[in-house]
């Protein structure tokens, strides 16, 4: 009996071992990976699946499908955005700080070295000549006032949250930044209008010529004590004019792209516009700082040209001698000269 | 000085004119991007409010549900 039971058990185990491979065969058939890890069909589901690298070979960004009309919302991954963010949050504050503080430092050093440029007294001192008429001054100041507010509100985009918010708190900074944004967006229009008007009004006197090269070679009267010849605008002033025209146009175009987002450019274009706008804006501010310096602190008598419109004739003779001769020849006894009558020449 | 004051006044007037011209063509996001099949958000109940100022229910929007579902809400049956 015991032997029969043992024999029966042995047969049962043997049968089980024989039938087991057949029982798991369907399961094995579902998994084509063999013992050596290779798929006999040659497929590599994980490696061959759609991935970022594959999609970026087809297009510069990965998009999905959406049901709302705003197709921009379908954008899922745009690698250039990371580069833009690195520039916006990493490089831009340093570039801005170095450019603006660097210019202020250079101007301070120049002032310490050169001091205030003063015109020597002459027989013509005390007499006035009209340098800029009321319309020219109006155009200049409208553009200048807008530029100062645009500059401060523009710098707030870069430095506000870093420098101002810790000082005044997030609530006050939030309100200030909102109004700064309004002023930036809306005062951009009179600024653009002012740049266009200045371009039309002054381009005739800002065409570069041979005298400008002589002025530059002579150091412009800034380096040294002499005053090279100059027409209504010297080479330095012409440089400011063309800087304002060029930078103003570039800021206007890139600014309009941002005022009307995605109207003509896609997300990558928007980021490029912001990069150009910010870099030119910083260079613009640095350049205008030098313009403000030489027009106020750096040169005695220069501010009167845009303040009252009239400058001292001795100052005009020293800095713009060819222009003075031209004006006196044109209106020797006319309304250009005030004070004592102009001597006949 | 007159030229300066006139310039400031002109800048402000042009800025205000630009503001009126630009804002007259603007729509809220829920108006611009909503369709009959997709509601962008529900002004008055979203996180920032219809004016994007953090105030979820300003008075002037109190009477305007802006796409809120009307009628009795459906509740799951309880056994």
mmCIF file of N, CA, C and O in Angstrom, chain A residues 191-247:
data_model
loop_
_atom_site.group_PDB
_atom_site.id
_atom_site.type_symbol
_atom_site.label_atom_id
_atom_site.label_comp_id
_atom_site.label_asym_id
_atom_site.label_seq_id
_atom_site.Cartn_x
_atom_site.Cartn_y
_atom_site.Cartn_z
ATOM 1 N N UNK A 191 6.659 109.100 -27.089
ATOM 2 C CA UNK A 191 8.097 108.977 -27.315
ATOM 3 C C UNK A 191 8.382 108.664 -28.786
ATOM 4 O O UNK A 191 9.249 109.295 -29.411
ATOM 5 N N UNK A 192 7.666 107.718 -29.330
ATOM 6 C CA UNK A 192 7.882 107.364 -30.738
ATOM 7 C C UNK A 192 7.563 108.552 -31.635
ATOM 8 O O UNK A 192 8.283 108.828 -32.603
ATOM 9 N N UNK A 193 6.493 109.251 -31.287
ATOM 10 C CA UNK A 193 6.123 110.436 -32.063
ATOM 11 C C UNK A 193 7.212 111.501 -31.963
ATOM 12 O O UNK A 193 7.586 112.140 -32.962
ATOM 13 N N UNK A 194 7.761 111.681 -30.765
ATOM 14 C CA UNK A 194 8.812 112.679 -30.563
ATOM 15 C C UNK A 194 10.082 112.340 -31.327
ATOM 16 O O UNK A 194 10.715 113.219 -31.921
ATOM 17 N N UNK A 195 10.467 111.062 -31.328
ATOM 18 C CA UNK A 195 11.658 110.650 -32.076
ATOM 19 C C UNK A 195 11.469 110.919 -33.564
ATOM 20 O O UNK A 195 12.371 111.431 -34.245
ATOM 21 N N UNK A 196 10.285 110.618 -34.049
ATOM 22 C CA UNK A 196 10.014 110.863 -35.476
ATOM 23 C C UNK A 196 10.065 112.366 -35.782
ATOM 24 O O UNK A 196 10.633 112.773 -36.810
ATOM 25 N N UNK A 197 9.511 113.180 -34.876
ATOM 26 C CA UNK A 197 9.537 114.631 -35.110
ATOM 27 C C UNK A 197 10.963 115.171 -35.060
ATOM 28 O O UNK A 197 11.360 115.993 -35.891
ATOM 29 N N UNK A 198 11.738 114.725 -34.089
ATOM 30 C CA UNK A 198 13.130 115.187 -33.994
ATOM 31 C C UNK A 198 13.913 114.801 -35.238
ATOM 32 O O UNK A 198 14.757 115.550 -35.724
ATOM 33 N N UNK A 199 13.644 113.599 -35.727
ATOM 34 C CA UNK A 199 14.347 113.143 -36.923
ATOM 35 C C UNK A 199 14.052 114.083 -38.098
ATOM 36 O O UNK A 199 14.966 114.491 -38.821
ATOM 37 N N UNK A 200 12.798 114.437 -38.258
ATOM 38 C CA UNK A 200 12.420 115.306 -39.377
ATOM 39 C C UNK A 200 12.988 116.712 -39.178
ATOM 40 O O UNK A 200 13.501 117.333 -40.120
ATOM 41 N N UNK A 201 12.929 117.216 -37.962
ATOM 42 C CA UNK A 201 13.321 118.604 -37.703
ATOM 43 C C UNK A 201 14.831 118.796 -37.838
ATOM 44 O O UNK A 201 15.297 119.803 -38.370
ATOM 45 N N UNK A 202 15.613 117.798 -37.401
ATOM 46 C CA UNK A 202 17.055 118.020 -37.285
ATOM 47 C C UNK A 202 17.919 117.233 -38.262
ATOM 48 O O UNK A 202 19.144 117.374 -38.234
ATOM 49 N N UNK A 203 17.333 116.414 -39.094
ATOM 50 C CA UNK A 203 18.193 115.590 -39.969
ATOM 51 C C UNK A 203 19.014 116.457 -40.918
ATOM 52 O O UNK A 203 20.163 116.137 -41.238
ATOM 53 N N UNK A 204 18.457 117.586 -41.324
ATOM 54 C CA UNK A 204 19.170 118.443 -42.275
ATOM 55 C C UNK A 204 20.511 118.908 -41.698
ATOM 56 O O UNK A 204 21.494 119.053 -42.422
ATOM 57 N N UNK A 205 20.544 119.148 -40.406
ATOM 58 C CA UNK A 205 21.773 119.646 -39.776
ATOM 59 C C UNK A 205 22.652 118.523 -39.239
ATOM 60 O O UNK A 205 23.637 118.805 -38.551
ATOM 61 N N UNK A 206 22.261 117.278 -39.468
ATOM 62 C CA UNK A 206 23.023 116.165 -38.890
ATOM 63 C C UNK A 206 23.621 115.228 -39.932
ATOM 64 O O UNK A 206 23.998 114.101 -39.602
ATOM 65 N N UNK A 207 23.690 115.668 -41.144
ATOM 66 C CA UNK A 207 24.347 114.862 -42.168
ATOM 67 C C UNK A 207 25.858 114.939 -41.941
ATOM 68 O O UNK A 207 26.426 116.032 -41.886
ATOM 69 N N UNK A 208 26.531 113.823 -41.770
ATOM 70 C CA UNK A 208 27.987 113.862 -41.521
ATOM 71 C C UNK A 208 28.738 114.487 -42.697
ATOM 72 O O UNK A 208 28.353 114.307 -43.859
ATOM 73 N N UNK A 209 29.787 115.232 -42.399
ATOM 74 C CA UNK A 209 30.607 115.832 -43.452
ATOM 75 C C UNK A 209 32.079 115.853 -43.019
ATOM 76 O O UNK A 209 32.436 115.337 -41.947
ATOM 77 N N UNK A 210 32.899 116.468 -43.856
ATOM 78 C CA UNK A 210 34.342 116.451 -43.631
ATOM 79 C C UNK A 210 34.735 117.185 -42.349
ATOM 80 O O UNK A 210 35.686 116.796 -41.667
ATOM 81 N N UNK A 211 33.987 118.219 -42.005
ATOM 82 C CA UNK A 211 34.315 118.997 -40.802
ATOM 83 C C UNK A 211 34.154 118.140 -39.543
ATOM 84 O O UNK A 211 34.877 118.324 -38.563
ATOM 85 N N UNK A 212 33.219 117.204 -39.597
ATOM 86 C CA UNK A 212 33.039 116.318 -38.440
ATOM 87 C C UNK A 212 34.293 115.480 -38.189
ATOM 88 O O UNK A 212 34.671 115.244 -37.040
ATOM 89 N N UNK A 213 34.907 115.017 -39.277
ATOM 90 C CA UNK A 213 36.123 114.220 -39.121
ATOM 91 C C UNK A 213 37.243 115.066 -38.512
ATOM 92 O O UNK A 213 37.990 114.599 -37.652
ATOM 93 N N UNK A 214 37.339 116.327 -38.944
ATOM 94 C CA UNK A 214 38.334 117.224 -38.360
ATOM 95 C C UNK A 214 38.036 117.449 -36.875
ATOM 96 O O UNK A 214 38.943 117.531 -36.048
ATOM 97 N N UNK A 215 36.756 117.559 -36.568
ATOM 98 C CA UNK A 215 36.338 117.767 -35.166
ATOM 99 C C UNK A 215 36.748 116.578 -34.306
ATOM 100 O O UNK A 215 37.256 116.729 -33.193
ATOM 101 N N UNK A 216 36.554 115.391 -34.868
ATOM 102 C CA UNK A 216 36.910 114.180 -34.109
ATOM 103 C C UNK A 216 38.423 114.107 -33.931
ATOM 104 O O UNK A 216 38.917 113.788 -32.841
ATOM 105 N N UNK A 217 39.173 114.388 -34.991
ATOM 106 C CA UNK A 217 40.635 114.320 -34.898
ATOM 107 C C UNK A 217 41.182 115.322 -33.884
ATOM 108 O O UNK A 217 42.208 115.087 -33.250
ATOM 109 N N UNK A 218 40.484 116.452 -33.737
ATOM 110 C CA UNK A 218 40.927 117.471 -32.787
ATOM 111 C C UNK A 218 40.446 117.195 -31.368
ATOM 112 O O UNK A 218 40.683 118.000 -30.461
ATOM 113 N N UNK A 219 39.765 116.069 -31.174
ATOM 114 C CA UNK A 219 39.282 115.738 -29.829
ATOM 115 C C UNK A 219 38.027 116.476 -29.437
ATOM 116 O O UNK A 219 37.580 116.390 -28.285
ATOM 117 N N UNK A 220 37.443 117.199 -30.361
ATOM 118 C CA UNK A 220 36.146 117.825 -30.111
ATOM 119 C C UNK A 220 36.157 118.935 -29.087
ATOM 120 O O UNK A 220 35.100 119.347 -28.609
ATOM 121 N N UNK A 221 37.342 119.417 -28.731
ATOM 122 C CA UNK A 221 37.372 120.451 -27.708
ATOM 123 C C UNK A 221 37.220 119.903 -26.304
ATOM 124 O O UNK A 221 37.337 120.623 -25.319
ATOM 125 N N UNK A 222 36.953 118.610 -26.236
ATOM 126 C CA UNK A 222 36.823 117.976 -24.912
ATOM 127 C C UNK A 222 38.205 117.628 -24.390
ATOM 128 O O UNK A 222 38.533 117.876 -23.232
ATOM 129 N N UNK A 223 38.999 117.072 -25.292
ATOM 130 C CA UNK A 223 40.396 116.774 -24.946
ATOM 131 C C UNK A 223 41.225 117.937 -25.471
ATOM 132 O O UNK A 223 41.247 118.215 -26.670
ATOM 133 N N UNK A 224 41.892 118.636 -24.599
ATOM 134 C CA UNK A 224 42.639 119.825 -25.012
ATOM 135 C C UNK A 224 41.814 121.081 -24.779
ATOM 136 O O UNK A 224 40.670 121.012 -24.323
ATOM 137 N N UNK A 225 42.397 122.202 -25.130
ATOM 138 C CA UNK A 225 41.729 123.467 -24.822
ATOM 139 C C UNK A 225 41.152 124.150 -26.060
ATOM 140 O O UNK A 225 40.406 125.099 -25.945
ATOM 141 N N UNK A 226 41.491 123.678 -27.230
ATOM 142 C CA UNK A 226 41.016 124.329 -28.441
ATOM 143 C C UNK A 226 39.588 123.941 -28.770
ATOM 144 O O UNK A 226 39.044 122.977 -28.236
ATOM 145 N N UNK A 227 38.957 124.713 -29.643
ATOM 146 C CA UNK A 227 37.603 124.417 -30.089
ATOM 147 C C UNK A 227 37.622 124.255 -31.598
ATOM 148 O O UNK A 227 37.732 125.236 -32.325
ATOM 149 N N UNK A 228 37.521 123.040 -32.094
ATOM 150 C CA UNK A 228 37.507 122.843 -33.544
ATOM 151 C C UNK A 228 36.238 123.424 -34.157
ATOM 152 O O UNK A 228 35.232 123.625 -33.476
ATOM 153 N N UNK A 229 36.311 123.642 -35.456
ATOM 154 C CA UNK A 229 35.166 124.216 -36.155
ATOM 155 C C UNK A 229 33.979 123.253 -36.118
ATOM 156 O O UNK A 229 34.137 122.036 -36.121
ATOM 157 N N UNK A 230 32.791 123.868 -36.114
ATOM 158 C CA UNK A 230 31.579 123.048 -36.148
ATOM 159 C C UNK A 230 30.437 123.880 -36.687
ATOM 160 O O UNK A 230 30.364 125.090 -36.443
ATOM 161 N N UNK A 231 29.550 123.218 -37.405
ATOM 162 C CA UNK A 231 28.308 123.851 -37.843
ATOM 163 C C UNK A 231 27.307 123.819 -36.690
ATOM 164 O O UNK A 231 27.707 123.792 -35.532
ATOM 165 N N UNK A 232 26.041 123.758 -37.020
ATOM 166 C CA UNK A 232 25.038 123.813 -35.954
ATOM 167 C C UNK A 232 25.217 122.661 -34.966
ATOM 168 O O UNK A 232 25.047 122.827 -33.762
ATOM 169 N N UNK A 233 25.519 121.498 -35.471
ATOM 170 C CA UNK A 233 25.787 120.358 -34.589
ATOM 171 C C UNK A 233 27.179 119.828 -34.887
ATOM 172 O O UNK A 233 27.530 119.621 -36.050
ATOM 173 N N UNK A 234 27.951 119.590 -33.822
ATOM 174 C CA UNK A 234 29.268 118.999 -34.027
ATOM 175 C C UNK A 234 29.154 117.477 -34.133
ATOM 176 O O UNK A 234 28.053 116.914 -34.019
ATOM 177 N N UNK A 235 30.265 116.815 -34.333
ATOM 178 C CA UNK A 235 30.238 115.371 -34.578
ATOM 179 C C UNK A 235 29.672 114.610 -33.380
ATOM 180 O O UNK A 235 28.979 113.597 -33.552
ATOM 181 N N UNK A 236 29.960 115.084 -32.178
ATOM 182 C CA UNK A 236 29.417 114.426 -30.993
ATOM 183 C C UNK A 236 27.903 114.528 -30.935
ATOM 184 O O UNK A 236 27.206 113.541 -30.636
ATOM 185 N N UNK A 237 27.391 115.719 -31.242
ATOM 186 C CA UNK A 237 25.938 115.897 -31.242
ATOM 187 C C UNK A 237 25.288 115.101 -32.361
ATOM 188 O O UNK A 237 24.181 114.580 -32.199
ATOM 189 N N UNK A 238 25.984 115.025 -33.496
ATOM 190 C CA UNK A 238 25.447 114.211 -34.584
ATOM 191 C C UNK A 238 25.405 112.735 -34.177
ATOM 192 O O UNK A 238 24.488 112.002 -34.549
ATOM 193 N N UNK A 239 26.421 112.334 -33.409
ATOM 194 C CA UNK A 239 26.399 110.959 -32.908
ATOM 195 C C UNK A 239 25.194 110.701 -32.022
ATOM 196 O O UNK A 239 24.538 109.655 -32.114
ATOM 197 N N UNK A 240 24.876 111.676 -31.162
ATOM 198 C CA UNK A 240 23.693 111.534 -30.301
ATOM 199 C C UNK A 240 22.429 111.489 -31.159
ATOM 200 O O UNK A 240 21.519 110.685 -30.919
ATOM 201 N N UNK A 241 22.370 112.345 -32.168
ATOM 202 C CA UNK A 241 21.186 112.372 -33.035
ATOM 203 C C UNK A 241 20.967 111.012 -33.696
ATOM 204 O O UNK A 241 19.854 110.462 -33.662
ATOM 205 N N UNK A 242 22.036 110.464 -34.286
ATOM 206 C CA UNK A 242 21.869 109.192 -34.996
ATOM 207 C C UNK A 242 21.674 108.037 -34.023
ATOM 208 O O UNK A 242 21.040 107.032 -34.355
ATOM 209 N N UNK A 243 22.223 108.166 -32.820
ATOM 210 C CA UNK A 243 21.942 107.146 -31.803
ATOM 211 C C UNK A 243 20.459 107.158 -31.446
ATOM 212 O O UNK A 243 19.809 106.106 -31.373
ATOM 213 N N UNK A 244 19.925 108.361 -31.227
ATOM 214 C CA UNK A 244 18.502 108.457 -30.874
ATOM 215 C C UNK A 244 17.635 107.960 -32.028
ATOM 216 O O UNK A 244 16.657 107.232 -31.812
ATOM 217 N N UNK A 245 18.013 108.332 -33.259
ATOM 218 C CA UNK A 245 17.212 107.887 -34.407
ATOM 219 C C UNK A 245 17.273 106.369 -34.561
ATOM 220 O O UNK A 245 16.241 105.704 -34.727
ATOM 221 N N UNK A 246 18.489 105.814 -34.490
ATOM 222 C CA UNK A 246 18.648 104.370 -34.683
ATOM 223 C C UNK A 246 18.092 103.558 -33.534
ATOM 224 O O UNK A 246 17.278 102.635 -33.734
ATOM 225 N N UNK A 247 18.503 103.904 -32.328
ATOM 226 C CA UNK A 247 17.988 103.177 -31.163
ATOM 227 C C UNK A 247 16.490 103.414 -31.005
ATOM 228 O O UNK A 247 15.747 102.509 -30.614
#
